[in-house]
Amino acid sequence: MVGNDLPSPGDVVQLYRSNGISKMRIYGPDSRVMEALRGSGIKLVLGVVNQDISGLAASQANAASWVQTNVRPYYPKVKIMYITVGNEVEDGLAQSILPAMYNLEAALAAVGLSRHIKVTTCLRLDVITNSFPPSMGAFAKPHMGGTTRSLNYATFQSGTTVRDTGNGLIYTNLFDAMVDSIYAALEKANAPNVRVVVSETGWPSAGGTGASVQIAQTYNQGLINHVSQGTPKRPGRPLEAFMFSMFNENEKPGELMERNFGLFYPNKSPVYRVTFR
């Protein structure tokens, strides 16, 4: 949504439906988007923006007000699945995430919605240390050692296999290895049953080394085709994953590739073809 030439929320909802895309993630409440989603059947991941976390953590009343403003007017006509407290929060705010989650959970429970809408957060992968082999994954103060892998391994193309020396599992793609390092860390934290959702993954189509239409198409189609299989550590368990992003965003700051992660141009034509169904 970081662009000045994007289609209206209503047009975006129609584009989702026409392509068989059944779930959406937004990074913060937006009444225009919520109204466009009303009655659409599209399931939603609704974000809490980082600057609201401290207030939600400090006060149950603030959390109740957030739910009354951003959830109650829309649910169940808008199918909110998860509320994500923050996105890739930096250290200074990290201690407020869990209290904010507790307060939002209590606010949802107070209006009878905690069984229907789950509260979670979105973490950067660098909360994991020793991420390779995956079985060595463990939570730590944000740090992730650099690893170099082939492009085929990163984009779901056959030809590269890697054996986890810790448990003997075989990996044919980097995505599975990254997810399984999270599972391993959860096991070490005595939380093996916490569900993992990949809230953001994608590939740029332009703007830097390794960024091209062909590679982006290969990665994203490979992702769609693969996630129903689970991972070597959780075989046969379909993994829920959200592709980033729907549109190229011409006002997004940073390197050029940051503005070229979209599956579609702002005029709603595809940057490249992928099959969602």
Short mmCIF file of C-alpha atoms in Angstrom, two decimals:
data_model
loop_
_atom_site.label_atom_id
_atom_site.label_comp_id
_atom_site.label_asym_id
_atom_site.label_seq_id
_atom_site.Cartn_x
_atom_site.Cartn_y
_atom_site.Cartn_z
CA MET A 1 0.00 0.00 0.00
CA VAL A 2 3.08 2.28 -0.13
CA GLY A 3 2.36 3.91 -3.46
CA ASN A 4 0.48 6.81 -5.04
CA ASP A 5 -0.74 4.95 -8.11
CA LEU A 6 -2.38 1.85 -6.62
CA PRO A 7 -5.91 0.66 -7.39
CA SER A 8 -8.76 1.24 -4.96
CA PRO A 9 -9.36 -1.29 -2.17
CA GLY A 10 -12.53 -2.43 -3.93
CA ASP A 11 -10.62 -3.11 -7.14
CA VAL A 12 -7.95 -4.96 -5.19
CA VAL A 13 -10.54 -7.22 -3.58
CA GLN A 14 -11.95 -8.03 -7.02
CA LEU A 15 -8.43 -8.78 -8.28
CA TYR A 16 -7.89 -11.18 -5.38
CA ARG A 17 -11.16 -12.95 -6.09
CA SER A 18 -10.59 -13.19 -9.84
CA ASN A 19 -7.22 -14.85 -9.22
CA GLY A 20 -8.47 -17.24 -6.55
CA ILE A 21 -6.42 -15.60 -3.77
CA SER A 22 -8.29 -16.38 -0.56
CA LYS A 23 -6.24 -14.62 2.14
CA MET A 24 -4.81 -11.14 2.63
CA ARG A 25 -2.42 -9.51 5.07
CA ILE A 26 -2.45 -5.80 5.85
CA TYR A 27 0.13 -4.18 8.11
CA GLY A 28 -2.25 -1.92 10.01
CA PRO A 29 -5.96 -1.06 10.28
CA ASP A 30 -7.43 0.76 7.29
CA SER A 31 -11.17 1.44 7.20
CA ARG A 32 -11.25 1.58 3.38
CA VAL A 33 -9.74 -1.87 3.12
CA MET A 34 -12.00 -3.26 5.81
CA GLU A 35 -15.11 -1.95 4.07
CA ALA A 36 -13.95 -3.38 0.75
CA LEU A 37 -13.42 -6.78 2.38
CA ARG A 38 -16.85 -6.85 3.98
CA GLY A 39 -18.72 -9.88 2.64
CA SER A 40 -15.92 -10.82 0.23
CA GLY A 41 -15.06 -14.13 1.88
CA ILE A 42 -11.35 -13.22 1.88
CA LYS A 43 -9.65 -14.16 5.15
CA LEU A 44 -7.58 -11.41 6.76
CA VAL A 45 -4.42 -11.04 8.82
CA LEU A 46 -4.83 -7.66 10.53
CA GLY A 47 -1.70 -5.93 11.79
CA VAL A 48 -1.08 -3.68 14.77
CA VAL A 49 1.39 -1.00 13.69
CA ASN A 50 4.59 -0.88 15.72
CA GLN A 51 3.93 2.59 17.11
CA ASP A 52 0.74 1.34 18.81
CA ILE A 53 2.39 -1.54 20.67
CA SER A 54 3.52 0.42 23.75
CA GLY A 55 0.06 1.82 24.36
CA LEU A 56 -1.58 -1.57 23.99
CA ALA A 57 0.95 -3.10 26.36
CA ALA A 58 0.45 -0.40 28.98
CA SER A 59 -3.33 -0.44 29.21
CA GLN A 60 -6.11 -2.98 28.96
CA ALA A 61 -8.43 -0.08 28.18
CA ASN A 62 -6.32 0.81 25.16
CA ALA A 63 -6.54 -2.76 23.90
CA ALA A 64 -10.30 -2.80 24.41
CA SER A 65 -10.58 0.48 22.48
CA TRP A 66 -8.44 -0.95 19.63
CA VAL A 67 -10.72 -3.97 19.34
CA GLN A 68 -13.85 -1.83 19.48
CA THR A 69 -12.52 0.42 16.69
CA ASN A 70 -10.80 -2.05 14.39
CA VAL A 71 -12.50 -5.42 14.92
CA ARG A 72 -16.04 -5.16 16.26
CA PRO A 73 -17.44 -3.02 13.38
CA TYR A 74 -16.27 -5.57 10.80
CA TYR A 75 -16.22 -9.10 12.19
CA PRO A 76 -17.68 -11.55 11.07
CA LYS A 77 -18.49 -9.88 7.72
CA VAL A 78 -14.74 -9.40 7.41
CA LYS A 79 -13.15 -12.77 8.15
CA ILE A 80 -10.33 -11.72 10.48
CA MET A 81 -8.17 -14.76 11.26
CA TYR A 82 -5.22 -13.29 13.13
CA ILE A 83 -4.20 -10.03 14.75
CA THR A 84 -0.43 -9.59 14.45
CA VAL A 85 1.10 -7.37 17.11
CA GLY A 86 3.85 -5.52 15.30
CA ASN A 87 6.04 -6.40 12.36
CA GLU A 88 9.74 -7.20 12.70
CA VAL A 89 9.96 -5.20 15.93
CA GLU A 90 13.41 -3.94 16.96
CA ASP A 91 14.95 -4.61 20.37
CA GLY A 92 13.80 -1.41 22.08
CA LEU A 93 10.12 -2.29 21.69
CA ALA A 94 10.38 -6.06 21.93
CA GLN A 95 9.58 -6.23 25.64
CA SER A 96 6.16 -4.69 24.96
CA ILE A 97 5.01 -7.31 22.45
CA LEU A 98 3.87 -9.99 24.89
CA PRO A 99 1.95 -7.63 27.24
CA ALA A 100 0.23 -6.13 24.20
CA MET A 101 -0.69 -9.60 22.98
CA TYR A 102 -2.12 -10.53 26.39
CA ASN A 103 -4.17 -7.33 26.53
CA LEU A 104 -5.57 -7.81 23.03
CA GLU A 105 -6.38 -11.44 23.80
CA ALA A 106 -8.29 -10.33 26.89
CA ALA A 107 -10.10 -7.64 24.91
CA LEU A 108 -11.18 -10.20 22.32
CA ALA A 109 -12.30 -12.58 25.07
CA ALA A 110 -14.39 -9.85 26.64
CA VAL A 111 -16.46 -9.57 23.46
CA GLY A 112 -16.57 -13.30 22.78
CA LEU A 113 -14.11 -13.36 19.88
CA SER A 114 -10.98 -14.98 21.30
CA ARG A 115 -12.00 -18.41 20.00
CA HIS A 116 -12.33 -17.03 16.48
CA ILE A 117 -9.48 -14.52 16.17
CA LYS A 118 -5.96 -15.48 17.26
CA VAL A 119 -3.34 -13.03 18.51
CA THR A 120 0.25 -13.43 17.34
CA THR A 121 3.28 -11.43 16.17
CA CYS A 122 5.54 -11.37 13.11
CA LEU A 123 9.23 -12.01 13.74
CA ARG A 124 12.28 -11.51 11.59
CA LEU A 125 14.14 -14.73 10.89
CA ASP A 126 17.24 -13.33 12.58
CA VAL A 127 15.69 -14.15 15.96
CA ILE A 128 17.18 -17.57 15.18
CA THR A 129 20.85 -18.31 15.70
CA ASN A 130 22.68 -21.38 14.40
CA SER A 131 20.10 -21.62 11.64
CA PHE A 132 22.06 -24.22 9.66
CA PRO A 133 21.67 -27.11 9.84
CA PRO A 134 17.99 -26.56 10.70
CA SER A 135 18.13 -28.90 13.70
CA MET A 136 20.56 -26.48 15.39
CA GLY A 137 18.01 -23.62 15.27
CA ALA A 138 17.62 -21.80 18.58
CA PHE A 139 16.21 -18.46 19.71
CA ALA A 140 18.78 -15.84 20.64
CA LYS A 141 19.28 -12.13 20.69
CA PRO A 142 18.83 -11.20 17.02
CA HIS A 143 21.72 -12.63 15.07
CA MET A 144 21.86 -14.76 11.96
CA GLY A 145 25.13 -15.90 10.51
CA GLY A 146 25.50 -15.51 6.77
CA THR A 147 25.10 -18.65 4.69
CA THR A 148 25.67 -19.03 0.99
CA ARG A 149 23.45 -21.41 -0.99
CA SER A 150 22.84 -21.91 -4.69
CA LEU A 151 20.11 -20.05 -6.53
CA ASN A 152 18.45 -23.35 -7.45
CA TYR A 153 18.29 -24.31 -3.77
CA ALA A 154 16.74 -20.93 -2.92
CA THR A 155 14.09 -21.06 -5.66
CA PHE A 156 12.62 -24.58 -5.32
CA GLN A 157 14.48 -25.96 -8.34
CA SER A 158 15.75 -29.50 -8.25
CA GLY A 159 19.43 -30.31 -8.35
CA THR A 160 20.61 -29.32 -4.88
CA THR A 161 20.17 -31.40 -1.74
CA VAL A 162 21.54 -30.76 1.72
CA ARG A 163 21.63 -33.25 4.60
CA ASP A 164 21.03 -31.98 8.13
CA THR A 165 23.97 -33.42 10.07
CA GLY A 166 21.99 -33.14 13.30
CA ASN A 167 19.05 -35.37 12.41
CA GLY A 168 19.73 -36.77 8.93
CA LEU A 169 16.81 -35.01 7.23
CA ILE A 170 17.29 -34.10 3.56
CA TYR A 171 16.55 -30.57 2.31
CA THR A 172 15.97 -29.65 -1.32
CA ASN A 173 15.19 -25.96 -0.77
CA LEU A 174 16.20 -23.11 1.52
CA PHE A 175 12.59 -22.26 2.47
CA ASP A 176 12.08 -25.59 4.25
CA ALA A 177 15.41 -25.27 6.01
CA MET A 178 14.54 -21.81 7.32
CA VAL A 179 11.10 -22.91 8.57
CA ASP A 180 12.48 -26.05 10.19
CA SER A 181 15.08 -23.98 12.05
CA ILE A 182 12.12 -22.17 13.64
CA TYR A 183 10.51 -25.49 14.59
CA ALA A 184 13.78 -26.66 16.11
CA ALA A 185 14.07 -23.44 18.13
CA LEU A 186 10.50 -23.82 19.38
CA GLU A 187 11.29 -27.37 20.52
CA LYS A 188 14.34 -26.13 22.42
CA ALA A 189 12.13 -23.46 24.02
CA ASN A 190 9.68 -26.20 25.18
CA ALA A 191 7.02 -24.92 22.81
CA PRO A 192 6.89 -27.63 20.10
CA ASN A 193 3.19 -27.20 19.40
CA VAL A 194 3.22 -23.47 18.60
CA ARG A 195 1.94 -23.07 15.07
CA VAL A 196 4.18 -21.32 12.54
CA VAL A 197 2.76 -19.16 9.75
CA VAL A 198 5.09 -17.60 7.18
CA SER A 199 3.72 -14.08 7.21
CA GLU A 200 5.92 -12.67 4.45
CA THR A 201 7.99 -14.25 1.69
CA GLY A 202 8.72 -13.23 -1.88
CA TRP A 203 11.31 -12.31 -4.51
CA PRO A 204 11.98 -9.03 -6.34
CA SER A 205 11.53 -8.86 -10.09
CA ALA A 206 13.98 -5.98 -10.64
CA GLY A 207 16.44 -3.70 -8.92
CA GLY A 208 19.42 -5.77 -7.83
CA THR A 209 21.58 -8.87 -8.13
CA GLY A 210 19.40 -11.96 -8.52
CA ALA A 211 16.29 -9.83 -9.01
CA SER A 212 14.52 -10.65 -12.27
CA VAL A 213 11.06 -11.48 -13.55
CA GLN A 214 12.09 -15.05 -14.34
CA ILE A 215 13.60 -15.76 -10.93
CA ALA A 216 10.70 -14.10 -9.09
CA GLN A 217 8.22 -16.18 -11.07
CA THR A 218 10.18 -19.36 -10.38
CA TYR A 219 10.36 -18.67 -6.65
CA ASN A 220 6.74 -17.68 -6.13
CA GLN A 221 5.26 -20.45 -8.26
CA GLY A 222 7.56 -22.90 -6.54
CA LEU A 223 6.36 -21.63 -3.17
CA ILE A 224 2.69 -22.03 -4.13
CA ASN A 225 3.30 -25.54 -5.42
CA HIS A 226 5.36 -26.57 -2.39
CA VAL A 227 3.69 -25.35 0.81
CA SER A 228 0.96 -28.00 0.83
CA GLN A 229 3.65 -30.67 1.31
CA GLY A 230 4.90 -29.42 4.66
CA THR A 231 8.59 -29.50 5.56
CA PRO A 232 11.00 -32.38 6.28
CA LYS A 233 10.47 -31.80 10.01
CA ARG A 234 6.67 -31.54 9.62
CA PRO A 235 5.91 -33.62 6.51
CA GLY A 236 2.36 -33.70 5.24
CA ARG A 237 1.34 -30.64 7.28
CA PRO A 238 0.41 -27.85 4.87
CA LEU A 239 2.15 -24.60 5.75
CA GLU A 240 0.28 -21.31 5.63
CA ALA A 241 2.37 -18.68 3.84
CA PHE A 242 1.69 -15.13 2.65
CA MET A 243 3.40 -13.84 -0.47
CA PHE A 244 4.94 -10.38 -0.44
CA SER A 245 3.62 -8.35 -2.08
CA MET A 246 0.51 -7.79 -4.14
CA PHE A 247 1.77 -4.66 -5.97
CA ASN A 248 4.99 -2.89 -6.85
CA GLU A 249 5.09 0.13 -4.52
CA ASN A 250 6.61 3.27 -5.99
CA GLU A 251 6.89 5.16 -2.69
CA LYS A 252 8.58 2.45 -0.65
CA PRO A 253 11.94 3.66 0.70
CA GLY A 254 15.24 1.87 0.37
CA GLU A 255 16.89 0.08 -2.52
CA LEU A 256 15.18 -0.15 -5.92
CA MET A 257 14.37 -3.83 -5.43
CA GLU A 258 12.21 -2.91 -2.41
CA ARG A 259 9.79 -1.30 -4.85
CA ASN A 260 9.67 -4.36 -7.10
CA PHE A 261 8.34 -7.24 -5.01
CA GLY A 262 4.83 -7.02 -6.48
CA LEU A 263 2.97 -9.79 -8.23
CA PHE A 264 1.02 -7.08 -10.08
CA TYR A 265 1.65 -3.62 -11.46
CA PRO A 266 -0.57 -0.84 -10.06
CA ASN A 267 -2.72 -1.07 -13.23
CA LYS A 268 -3.57 -4.65 -12.07
CA SER A 269 -1.70 -6.36 -14.92
CA PRO A 270 0.59 -9.18 -13.71
CA VAL A 271 4.33 -8.60 -13.47
CA TYR A 272 4.53 -12.32 -14.33
CA ARG A 273 2.10 -15.18 -14.38
CA VAL A 274 1.59 -17.46 -11.41
CA THR A 275 -1.25 -19.89 -10.75
CA PHE A 276 -2.79 -19.51 -7.31
CA ARG A 277 -5.47 -22.19 -7.45
#
